[in-house]
Coordinates of C-alpha atoms and ligand atoms in Angstrom, one line a residue:
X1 CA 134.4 211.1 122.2
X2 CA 132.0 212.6 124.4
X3 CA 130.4 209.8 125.7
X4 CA 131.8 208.7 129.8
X5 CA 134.1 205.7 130.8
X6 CA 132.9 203.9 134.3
X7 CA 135.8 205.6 135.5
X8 CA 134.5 209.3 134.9
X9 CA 131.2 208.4 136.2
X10 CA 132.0 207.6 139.2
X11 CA 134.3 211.0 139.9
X12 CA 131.1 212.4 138.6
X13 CA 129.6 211.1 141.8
X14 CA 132.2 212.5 144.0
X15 CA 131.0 215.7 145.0
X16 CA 128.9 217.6 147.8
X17 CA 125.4 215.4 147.2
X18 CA 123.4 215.1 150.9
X19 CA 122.7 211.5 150.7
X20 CA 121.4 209.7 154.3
X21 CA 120.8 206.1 154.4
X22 CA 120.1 204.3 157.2
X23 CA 120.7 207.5 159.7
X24 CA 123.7 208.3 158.6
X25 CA 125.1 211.1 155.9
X26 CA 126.9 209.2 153.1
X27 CA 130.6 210.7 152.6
X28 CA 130.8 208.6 149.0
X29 CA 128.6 206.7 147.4
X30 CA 131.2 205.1 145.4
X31 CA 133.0 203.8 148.3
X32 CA 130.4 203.1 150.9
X33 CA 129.8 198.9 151.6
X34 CA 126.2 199.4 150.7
X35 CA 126.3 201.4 147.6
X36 CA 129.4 200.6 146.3
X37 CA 128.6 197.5 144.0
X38 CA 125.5 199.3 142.5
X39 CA 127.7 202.3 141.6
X40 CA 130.3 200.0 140.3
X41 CA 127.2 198.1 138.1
X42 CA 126.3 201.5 136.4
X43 CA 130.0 202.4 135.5
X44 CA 129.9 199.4 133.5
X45 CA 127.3 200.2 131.9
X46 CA 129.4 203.6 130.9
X47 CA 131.9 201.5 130.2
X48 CA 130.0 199.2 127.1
X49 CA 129.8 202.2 125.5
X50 CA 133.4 201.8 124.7
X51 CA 133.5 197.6 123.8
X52 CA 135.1 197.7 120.7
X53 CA 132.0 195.0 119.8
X54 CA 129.9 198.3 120.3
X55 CA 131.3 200.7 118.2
X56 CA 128.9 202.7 116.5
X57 CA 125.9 200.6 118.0
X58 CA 125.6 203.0 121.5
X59 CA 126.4 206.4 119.6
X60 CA 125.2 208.8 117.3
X61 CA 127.3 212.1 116.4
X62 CA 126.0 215.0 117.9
X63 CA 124.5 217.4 116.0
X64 CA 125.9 220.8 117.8
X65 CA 129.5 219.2 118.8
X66 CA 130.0 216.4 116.7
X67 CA 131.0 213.9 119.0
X68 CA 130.1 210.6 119.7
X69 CA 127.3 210.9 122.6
X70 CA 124.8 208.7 124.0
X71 CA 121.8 207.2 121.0
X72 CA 119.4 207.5 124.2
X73 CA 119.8 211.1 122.9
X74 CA 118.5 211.2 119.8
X75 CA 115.7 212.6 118.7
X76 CA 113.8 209.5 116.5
X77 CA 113.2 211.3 112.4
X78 CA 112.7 207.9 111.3
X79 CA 111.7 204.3 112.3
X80 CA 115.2 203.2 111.6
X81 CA 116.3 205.6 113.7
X82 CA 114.2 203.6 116.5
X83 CA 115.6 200.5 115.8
X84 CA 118.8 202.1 116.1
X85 CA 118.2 203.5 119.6
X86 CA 116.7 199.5 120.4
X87 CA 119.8 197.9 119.9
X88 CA 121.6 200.6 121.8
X89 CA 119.0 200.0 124.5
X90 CA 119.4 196.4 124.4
X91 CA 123.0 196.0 124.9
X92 CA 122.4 197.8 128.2
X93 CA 119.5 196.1 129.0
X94 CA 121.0 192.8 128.6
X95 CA 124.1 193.4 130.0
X96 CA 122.6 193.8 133.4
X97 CA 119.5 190.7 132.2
X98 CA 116.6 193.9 132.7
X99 CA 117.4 194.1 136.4
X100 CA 117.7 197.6 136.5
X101 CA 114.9 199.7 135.7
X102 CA 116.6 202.9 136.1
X103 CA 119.5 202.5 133.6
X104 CA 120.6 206.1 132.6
X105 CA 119.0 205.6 129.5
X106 CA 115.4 205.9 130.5
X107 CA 115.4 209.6 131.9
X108 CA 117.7 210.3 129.1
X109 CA 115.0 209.5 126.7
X110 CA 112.3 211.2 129.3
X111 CA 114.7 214.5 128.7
X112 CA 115.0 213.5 124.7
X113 CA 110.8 213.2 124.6
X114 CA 110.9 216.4 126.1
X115 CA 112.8 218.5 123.9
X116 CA 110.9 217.3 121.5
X117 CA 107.8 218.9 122.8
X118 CA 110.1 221.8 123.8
X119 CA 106.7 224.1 121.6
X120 CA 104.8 223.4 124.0
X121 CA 106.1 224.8 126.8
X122 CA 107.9 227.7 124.8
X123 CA 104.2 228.6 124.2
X124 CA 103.9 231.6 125.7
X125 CA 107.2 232.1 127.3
X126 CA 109.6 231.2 124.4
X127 CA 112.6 231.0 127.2
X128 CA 110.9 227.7 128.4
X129 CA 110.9 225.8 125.1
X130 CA 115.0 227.0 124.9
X131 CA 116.0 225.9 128.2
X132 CA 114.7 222.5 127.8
X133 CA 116.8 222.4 124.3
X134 CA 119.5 223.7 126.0
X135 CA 119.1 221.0 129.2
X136 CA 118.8 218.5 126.3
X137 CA 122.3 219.4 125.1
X138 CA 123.6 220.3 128.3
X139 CA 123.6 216.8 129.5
X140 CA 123.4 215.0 126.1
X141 CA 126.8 216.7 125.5
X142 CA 128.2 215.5 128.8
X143 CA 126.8 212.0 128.9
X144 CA 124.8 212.7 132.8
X145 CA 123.3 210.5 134.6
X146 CA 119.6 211.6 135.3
X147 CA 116.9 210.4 138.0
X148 CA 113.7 211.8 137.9
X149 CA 111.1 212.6 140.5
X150 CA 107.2 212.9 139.7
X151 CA 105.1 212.8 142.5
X152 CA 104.6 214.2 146.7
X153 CA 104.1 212.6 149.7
X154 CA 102.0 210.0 150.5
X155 CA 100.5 212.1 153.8
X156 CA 96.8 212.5 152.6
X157 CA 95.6 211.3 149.4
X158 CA 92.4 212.7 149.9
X159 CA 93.3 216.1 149.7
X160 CA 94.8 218.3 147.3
X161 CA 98.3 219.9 147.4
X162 CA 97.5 223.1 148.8
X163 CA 95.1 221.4 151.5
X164 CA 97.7 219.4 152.9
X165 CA 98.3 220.4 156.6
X166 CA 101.7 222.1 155.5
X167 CA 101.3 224.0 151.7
X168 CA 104.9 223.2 151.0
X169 CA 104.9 219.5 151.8
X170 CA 104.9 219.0 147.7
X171 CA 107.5 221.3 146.1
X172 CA 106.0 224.8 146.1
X173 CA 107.5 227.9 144.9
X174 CA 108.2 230.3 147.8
X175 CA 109.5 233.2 146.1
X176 CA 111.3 234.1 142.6
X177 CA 114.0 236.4 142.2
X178 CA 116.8 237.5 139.7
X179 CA 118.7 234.3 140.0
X180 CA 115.4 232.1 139.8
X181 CA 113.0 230.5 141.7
X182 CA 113.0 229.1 145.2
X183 CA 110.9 225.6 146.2
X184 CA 110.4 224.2 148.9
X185 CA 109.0 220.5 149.8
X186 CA 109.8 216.9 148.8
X187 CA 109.4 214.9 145.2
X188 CA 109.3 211.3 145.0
X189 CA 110.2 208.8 144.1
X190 CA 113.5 209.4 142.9
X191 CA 114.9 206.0 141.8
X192 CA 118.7 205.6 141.5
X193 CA 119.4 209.3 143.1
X194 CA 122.1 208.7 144.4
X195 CA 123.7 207.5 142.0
X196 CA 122.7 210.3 139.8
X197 CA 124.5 213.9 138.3
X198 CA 120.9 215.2 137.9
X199 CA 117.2 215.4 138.9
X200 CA 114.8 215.8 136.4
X201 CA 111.1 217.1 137.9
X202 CA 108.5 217.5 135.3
X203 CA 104.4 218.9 136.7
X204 CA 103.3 216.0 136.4
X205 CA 99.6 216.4 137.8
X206 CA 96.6 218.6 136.7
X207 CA 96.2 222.4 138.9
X208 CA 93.0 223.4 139.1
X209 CA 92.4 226.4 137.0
X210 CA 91.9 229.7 138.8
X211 CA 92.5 228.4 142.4
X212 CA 94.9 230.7 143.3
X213 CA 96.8 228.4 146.1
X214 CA 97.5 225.9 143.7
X215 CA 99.5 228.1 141.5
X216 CA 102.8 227.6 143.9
X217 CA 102.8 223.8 142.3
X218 CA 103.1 225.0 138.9
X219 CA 106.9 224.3 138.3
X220 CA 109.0 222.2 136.6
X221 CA 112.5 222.1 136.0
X222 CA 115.5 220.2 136.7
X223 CA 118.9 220.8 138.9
X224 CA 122.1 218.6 139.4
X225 CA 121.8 216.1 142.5
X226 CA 124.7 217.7 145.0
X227 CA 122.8 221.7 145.0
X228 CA 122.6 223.4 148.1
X229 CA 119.6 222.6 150.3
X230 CA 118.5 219.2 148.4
X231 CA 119.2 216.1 149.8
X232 CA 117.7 213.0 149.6
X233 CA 116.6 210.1 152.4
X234 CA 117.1 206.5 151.1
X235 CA 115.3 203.4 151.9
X236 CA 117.6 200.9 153.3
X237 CA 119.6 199.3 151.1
X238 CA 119.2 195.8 149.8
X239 CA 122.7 194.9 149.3
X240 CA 123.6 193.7 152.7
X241 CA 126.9 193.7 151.5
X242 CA 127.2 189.3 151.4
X243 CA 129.1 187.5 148.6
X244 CA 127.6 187.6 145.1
X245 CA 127.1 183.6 144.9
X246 CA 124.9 184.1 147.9
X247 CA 122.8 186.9 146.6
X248 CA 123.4 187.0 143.1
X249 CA 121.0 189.9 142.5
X250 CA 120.8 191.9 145.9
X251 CA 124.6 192.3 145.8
X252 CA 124.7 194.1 142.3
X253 CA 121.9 195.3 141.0
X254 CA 120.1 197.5 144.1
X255 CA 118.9 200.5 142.4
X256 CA 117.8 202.6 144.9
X257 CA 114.9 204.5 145.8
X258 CA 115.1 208.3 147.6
X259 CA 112.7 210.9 148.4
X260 CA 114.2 214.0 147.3
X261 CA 113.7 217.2 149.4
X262 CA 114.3 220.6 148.6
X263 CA 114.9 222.5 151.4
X264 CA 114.6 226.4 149.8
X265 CA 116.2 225.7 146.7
X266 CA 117.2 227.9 144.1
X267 CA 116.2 226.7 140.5
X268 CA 118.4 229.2 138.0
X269 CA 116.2 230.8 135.3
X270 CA 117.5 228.5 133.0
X271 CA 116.4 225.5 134.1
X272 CA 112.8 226.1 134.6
X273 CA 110.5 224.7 132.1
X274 CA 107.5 225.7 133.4
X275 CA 106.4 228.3 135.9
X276 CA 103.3 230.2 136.8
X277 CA 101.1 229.4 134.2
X278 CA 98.4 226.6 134.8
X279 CA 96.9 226.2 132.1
X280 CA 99.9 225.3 130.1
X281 CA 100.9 223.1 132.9
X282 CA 97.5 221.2 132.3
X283 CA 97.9 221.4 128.8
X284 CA 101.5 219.7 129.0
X285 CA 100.0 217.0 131.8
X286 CA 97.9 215.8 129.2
X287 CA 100.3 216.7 125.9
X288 CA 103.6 215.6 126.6
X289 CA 103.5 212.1 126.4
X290 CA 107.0 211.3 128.0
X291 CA 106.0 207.3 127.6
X292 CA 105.7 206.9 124.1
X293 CA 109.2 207.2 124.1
X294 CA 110.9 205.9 127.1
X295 CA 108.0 202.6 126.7
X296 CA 110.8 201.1 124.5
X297 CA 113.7 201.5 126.9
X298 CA 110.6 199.7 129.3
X299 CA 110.0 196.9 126.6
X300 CA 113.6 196.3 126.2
X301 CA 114.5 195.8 129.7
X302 CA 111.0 193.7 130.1
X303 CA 112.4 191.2 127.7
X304 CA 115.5 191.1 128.8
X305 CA 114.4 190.3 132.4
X306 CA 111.6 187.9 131.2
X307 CA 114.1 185.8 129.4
X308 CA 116.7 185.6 132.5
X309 CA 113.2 184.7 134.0
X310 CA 112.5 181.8 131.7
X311 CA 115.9 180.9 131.6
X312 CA 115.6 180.6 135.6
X313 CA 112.1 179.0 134.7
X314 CA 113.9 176.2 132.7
X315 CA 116.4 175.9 134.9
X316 CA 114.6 174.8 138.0
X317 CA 112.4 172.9 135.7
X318 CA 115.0 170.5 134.5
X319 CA 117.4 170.6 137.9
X320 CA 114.6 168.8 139.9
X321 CA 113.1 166.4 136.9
X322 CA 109.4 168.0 137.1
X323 CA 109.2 168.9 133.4
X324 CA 107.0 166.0 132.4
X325 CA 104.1 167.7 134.1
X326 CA 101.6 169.0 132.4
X327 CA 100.9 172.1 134.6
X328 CA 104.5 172.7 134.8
X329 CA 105.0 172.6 130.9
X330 CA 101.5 175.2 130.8
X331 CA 103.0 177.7 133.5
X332 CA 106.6 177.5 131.4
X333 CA 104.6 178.5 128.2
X334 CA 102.9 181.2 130.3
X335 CA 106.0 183.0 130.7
X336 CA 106.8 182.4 127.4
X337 CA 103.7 184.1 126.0
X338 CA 104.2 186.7 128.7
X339 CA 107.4 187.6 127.1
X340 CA 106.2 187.1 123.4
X341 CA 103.1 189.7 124.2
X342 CA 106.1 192.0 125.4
X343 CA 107.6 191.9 122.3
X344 CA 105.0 191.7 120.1
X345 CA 103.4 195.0 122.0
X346 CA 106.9 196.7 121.2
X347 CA 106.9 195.9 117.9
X348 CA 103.3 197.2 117.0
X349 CA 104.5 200.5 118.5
X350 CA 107.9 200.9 116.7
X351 CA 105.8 199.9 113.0
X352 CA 102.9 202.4 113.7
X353 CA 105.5 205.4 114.9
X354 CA 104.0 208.3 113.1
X355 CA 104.3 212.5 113.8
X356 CA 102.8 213.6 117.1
X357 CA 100.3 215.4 115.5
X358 CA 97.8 215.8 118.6
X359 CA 100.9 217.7 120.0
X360 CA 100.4 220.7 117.1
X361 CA 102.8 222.0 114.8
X362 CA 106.5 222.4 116.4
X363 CA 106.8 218.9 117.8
X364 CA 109.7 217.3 116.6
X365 CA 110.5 213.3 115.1
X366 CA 108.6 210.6 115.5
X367 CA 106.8 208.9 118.1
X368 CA 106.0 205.3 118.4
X369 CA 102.0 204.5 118.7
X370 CA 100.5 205.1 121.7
X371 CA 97.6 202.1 121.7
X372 CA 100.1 199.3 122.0
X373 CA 102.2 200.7 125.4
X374 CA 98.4 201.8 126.8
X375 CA 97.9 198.5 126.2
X376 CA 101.2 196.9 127.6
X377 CA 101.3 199.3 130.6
X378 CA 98.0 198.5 132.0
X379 CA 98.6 194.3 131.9
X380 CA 102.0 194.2 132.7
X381 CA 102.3 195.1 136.2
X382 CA 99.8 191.3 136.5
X383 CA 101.3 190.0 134.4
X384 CA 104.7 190.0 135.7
X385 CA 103.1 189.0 139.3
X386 CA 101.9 186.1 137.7
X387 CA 106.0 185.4 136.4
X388 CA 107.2 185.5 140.3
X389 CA 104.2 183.4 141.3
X390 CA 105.0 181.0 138.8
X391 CA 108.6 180.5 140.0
X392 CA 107.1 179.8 143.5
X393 CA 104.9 177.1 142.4
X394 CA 107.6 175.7 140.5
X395 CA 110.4 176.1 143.1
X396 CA 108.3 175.6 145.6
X397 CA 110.6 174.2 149.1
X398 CA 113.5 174.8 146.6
X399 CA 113.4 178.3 147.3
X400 CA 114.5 177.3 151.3
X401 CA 116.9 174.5 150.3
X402 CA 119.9 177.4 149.4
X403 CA 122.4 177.2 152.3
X404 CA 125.1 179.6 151.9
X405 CA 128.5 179.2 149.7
X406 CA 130.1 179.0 153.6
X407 CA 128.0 176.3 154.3
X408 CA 129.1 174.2 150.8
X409 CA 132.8 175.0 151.9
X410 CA 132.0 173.9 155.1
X411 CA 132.0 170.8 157.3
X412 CA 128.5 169.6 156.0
X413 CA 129.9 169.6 152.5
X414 CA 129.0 166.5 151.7
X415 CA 125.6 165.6 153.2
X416 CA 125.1 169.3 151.1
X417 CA 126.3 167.2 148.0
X418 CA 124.0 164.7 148.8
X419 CA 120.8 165.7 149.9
X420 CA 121.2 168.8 147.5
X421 CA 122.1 167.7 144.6
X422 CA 119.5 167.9 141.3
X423 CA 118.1 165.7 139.0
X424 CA 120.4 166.9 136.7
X425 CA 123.0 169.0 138.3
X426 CA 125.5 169.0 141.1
X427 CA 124.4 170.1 144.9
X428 CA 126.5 173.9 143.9
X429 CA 125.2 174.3 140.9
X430 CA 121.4 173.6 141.9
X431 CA 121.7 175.7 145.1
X432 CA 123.2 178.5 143.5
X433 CA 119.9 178.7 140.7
X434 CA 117.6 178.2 143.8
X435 CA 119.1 181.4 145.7
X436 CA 119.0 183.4 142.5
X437 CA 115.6 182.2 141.9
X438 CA 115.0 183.4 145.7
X439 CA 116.6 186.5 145.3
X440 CA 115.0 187.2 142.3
X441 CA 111.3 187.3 144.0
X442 CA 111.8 186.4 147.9
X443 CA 114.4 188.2 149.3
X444 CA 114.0 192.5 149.9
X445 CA 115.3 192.8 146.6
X446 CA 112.7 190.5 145.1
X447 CA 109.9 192.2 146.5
X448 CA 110.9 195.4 145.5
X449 CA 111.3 194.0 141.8
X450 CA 107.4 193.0 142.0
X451 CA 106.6 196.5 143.5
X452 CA 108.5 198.4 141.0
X453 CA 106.7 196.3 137.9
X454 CA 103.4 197.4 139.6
X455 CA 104.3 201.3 140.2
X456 CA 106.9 202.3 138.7
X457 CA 104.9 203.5 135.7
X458 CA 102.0 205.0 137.4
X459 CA 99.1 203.5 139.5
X460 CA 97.5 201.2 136.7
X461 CA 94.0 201.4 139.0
X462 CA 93.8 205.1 137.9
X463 CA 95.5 204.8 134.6
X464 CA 92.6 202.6 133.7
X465 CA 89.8 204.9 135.3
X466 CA 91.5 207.8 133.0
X467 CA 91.4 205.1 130.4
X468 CA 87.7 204.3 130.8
X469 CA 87.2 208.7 130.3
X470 CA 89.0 209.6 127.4
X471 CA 88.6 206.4 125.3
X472 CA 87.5 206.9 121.9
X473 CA 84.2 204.5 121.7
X474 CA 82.3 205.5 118.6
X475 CA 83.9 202.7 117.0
X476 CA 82.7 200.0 119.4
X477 CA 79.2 202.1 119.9
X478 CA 79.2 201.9 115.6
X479 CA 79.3 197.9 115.6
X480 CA 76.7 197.6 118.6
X481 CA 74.3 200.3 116.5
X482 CA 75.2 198.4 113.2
X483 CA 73.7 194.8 114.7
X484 CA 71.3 195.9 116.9
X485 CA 69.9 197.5 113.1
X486 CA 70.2 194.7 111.8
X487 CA 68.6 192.7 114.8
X488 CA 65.6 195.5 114.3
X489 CA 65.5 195.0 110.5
X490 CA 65.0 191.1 110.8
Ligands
FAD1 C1 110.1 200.8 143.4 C2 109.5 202.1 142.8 C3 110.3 203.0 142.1 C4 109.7 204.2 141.7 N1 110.5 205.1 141.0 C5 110.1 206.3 140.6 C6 110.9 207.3 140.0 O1 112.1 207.0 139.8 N2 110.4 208.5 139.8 C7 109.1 208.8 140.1 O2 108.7 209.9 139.8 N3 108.3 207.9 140.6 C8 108.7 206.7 140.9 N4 107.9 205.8 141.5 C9 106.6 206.2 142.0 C10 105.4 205.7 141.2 O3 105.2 206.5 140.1 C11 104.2 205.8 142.2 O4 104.4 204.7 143.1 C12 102.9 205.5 141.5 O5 102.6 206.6 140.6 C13 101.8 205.5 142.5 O6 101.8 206.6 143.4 P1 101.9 206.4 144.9 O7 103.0 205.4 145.2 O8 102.1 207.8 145.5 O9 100.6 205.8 145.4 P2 99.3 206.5 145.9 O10 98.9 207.5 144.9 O11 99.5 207.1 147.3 O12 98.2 205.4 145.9 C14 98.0 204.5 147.1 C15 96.7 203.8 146.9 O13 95.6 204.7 146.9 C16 94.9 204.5 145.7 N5 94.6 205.9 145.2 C17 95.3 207.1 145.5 N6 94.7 208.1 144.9 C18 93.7 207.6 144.2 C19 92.7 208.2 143.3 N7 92.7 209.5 143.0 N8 91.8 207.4 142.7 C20 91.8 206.1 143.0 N9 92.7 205.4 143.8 C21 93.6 206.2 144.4 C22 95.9 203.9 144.7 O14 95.2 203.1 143.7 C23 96.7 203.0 145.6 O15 96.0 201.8 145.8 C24 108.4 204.5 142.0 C25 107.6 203.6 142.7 C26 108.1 202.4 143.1 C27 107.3 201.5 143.9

């Protein structure tokens, strides 16, 4: 069995990783007060891989080892074999109710997408195209934990990388030698680094062809988290370390955001998958298409977290007697469509998975349609804004009326039990669904949970202007030329 218990996760995470948050160096992630109960949320989610209720529902046997290892792994042939990696996905997804974006699963299919593609960037360096097979089974085979990190600072938008006032403020390459290649500069966003074996740094954005500054951004490979020279600077954390009944959400299920930077860091030979060569960088910008594949880990966890949501929805709705309105009955079936729409867009990709055949011959398995998650990933990020909004409207003063569990122990017990109480549950039980309700999209955590929906996937403003570019029209210019024939023809 190859795939990890909780328990060998977390030794994985003992090690020499430079991690600072909040000033200060962390010595272990697994054992500090305000990273502790996120690591110990992942090593559960290790440990459902061994439920005896999940037997053969999280695993596939590997194909060079033969061991049971991780179904976010394998490489879809058929559409069965996307339904099989869907229930693996939703047993995660649910067992933390789609509160975590970042569960290991989601870079795991990123790296899976990308070995599928491995052609591509084998092109004309063949070495490439092996090292990614070879990073595929490299951590398929030990069951790692993977963050990923796209993008470079936010210091001037308006310029482009080599512009910025210092060239290696996104990672550069400052020199190659026998070993590798040496970058400098800073990725982000690198969502649950910390608690991460690896990082995973694809090119993610177009070079300009022939400028020969920008040719020190054309690299993309991936190391593991604790190498010399890397370290990564946290936000603050959102577990502030209070009990669990007080914040139900905060205290568990803080993911973690970093900026990753890599102070001259040596990337061995044989994990670069691209280097040097811009055009194929372009090419693979455009070609490999990471999201048809990991867009199902995404609608997984959406539905997951929209029916916690609705659950929280009908909770509030029936613990203060306001379910015979008629706007209140509307806004419940708006999340309800919300996460009907989610599913429905799933499904339409999963039926319609075909070959990648825009991605030439070599690309391997099957991908699910791309016009449903294009779809999906542009109305989502509004549409789950819309979800927290509702939950405001409905809560409404609720959301204030959560004294702590201290304070229901406390002397002012009973005027709690009075003046809290529901119209159909006890003063604990309705103050405990107001705080998660308020953790869910007041507290830091909340509002990190709406941010994330909007960005984590790319900024949908220019997602839609590339969109509006490369749409195929000709059938919607064929049905305006048809009728305005007709119009002419009488
Ligand atoms: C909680 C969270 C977790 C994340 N996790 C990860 C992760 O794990 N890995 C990862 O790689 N990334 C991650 N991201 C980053 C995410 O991909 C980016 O936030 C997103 O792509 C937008 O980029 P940006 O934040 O740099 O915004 P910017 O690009 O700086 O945009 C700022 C504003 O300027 C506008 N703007 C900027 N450039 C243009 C342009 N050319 N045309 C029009 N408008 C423009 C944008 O519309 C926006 O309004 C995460 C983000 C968040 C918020």
């Amino acid at each position: 069995m190859v795939v990890r218990t909780g328990e060998q996760f977390l030794q994985g995470l003992r090690d020499s990783r430079e991690v600072w948050l909040e000033g200060e160096r962390v010595a272990d992630v697994t054992t500090h007060p305000k990273m502790a109960r996120m690591a110990k949320t992942l090593a559960g989610l290790y440990d459902l891989q061994h439920l005896p209720e999940n037997h053969g529902r999280m695993t596939f046997k590997s194909p060079s080892s033969g061991e049971s290892v991780a179904l976010s792994y394998l490489v879809p042939e058929t559409i069965e074999d996307l339904l099989r990696r869907r229930t693996a996905l939703e047993i995660t997804a649910r067992s933390c109710h789609g509160m975590l974006g970042r569960t290991p699963d989601y870079v795991n299919i990123q790296v899976t997408a990308s070995r599928q593609l491995a052609h591509l960037f084998g092109r004309n360096d063949k070495r490439h195209g092996d090292n990614l097979r070879g990073y595929h089974e490299y951590v398929r085979e030990r069951d790692l934990c993977l963050t990923h990190a796209f993008g470079h600072p936010q210091v001037n938008r308006s310029l482009s990388l080599a512009e910025l006032p210092d060239a290696y403020t996104a990672v550069g390459v400052v020199e190659k030698t026998s070993e590798g290649v040496v970058v400098r500069g800073a990725k982000l966003l690198a969502t649950l680094a910390p608690f991460s074996d690896e990082i995973f740094c694809p090119v993610y954005r177009p070079l300009r062809p022939g400028v020969e500054e920008d040719r020190k951004y054309c690299i993309g490979f991936a190391l593991p988290v604790a190498t010399p020279g890397l370290r990564f600077i946290c936000r603050p954390s959102h577990d502030l370390g209070r009990p669990l009944a007080d914040y139900p959400l905060s205290g568990q299920f803080d993911e973690m955001d970093a900026v990753a930077i890599f102070d001259d860091v040596l990337i061995p030979w044989d994990r670069v998958f691209i280097y040097d060569d811009v055009e194929l960088a372009n090419l693979t910008v455009q070609k490999v298409t990471l999201w048809r594949q990991y867009m199902q880990q995404v609608s997984v966890k959406n539905i997951a977290k929209l029916e916690f949501i609705l659950g929280i929805v009908h909770g509030i709705t029936e613990s203060i007697g306001i379910g015979g309105y008629a706007h209140v009955q509307e806004k419940t079936a708006e999340v309800i469509d919300t996460l009907e729409t989610v599913r429905a867009y799933m499904r339409a990709a999963e039926a319609d998975a075909g070959r990648y055949e825009d991605a030439g011959p070599g690309a391997e398995g099957i991908w699910p349609a791309a016009e449903p998650w294009i779809a999906m990933r542009h109305w989502y990020p509004e549409a789950y804004a819309r979800t927290a909004s509702i939950i405001e409207q409905l809560a409404a003063g609720g959301l204030m009326l959560t004294p702590t569990e201290a304070d229901l122990a406390g002397p002012l017990a009973e005027d709690i039990g009075k003046y809290y109480q529901g119209a159909s549950v006890g003063a604990k039980e309705r103050v405990r669904l107001f705080r998660l309700a308020w953790d869910l999209i007041g507290t830091q955590f909340g509002s990190r949970q709406s941010l994330y929906e909007r960005f984590f996937n790319g900024d949908v403003v220019q997602l839609r202007q590339r969109r509006y570019a490369s749409y195929d029209y000709s059938r919607a210019d064929a049905s305006l030329a048809t009728f305005m024939d007709e119009l002419e023809g009488g």
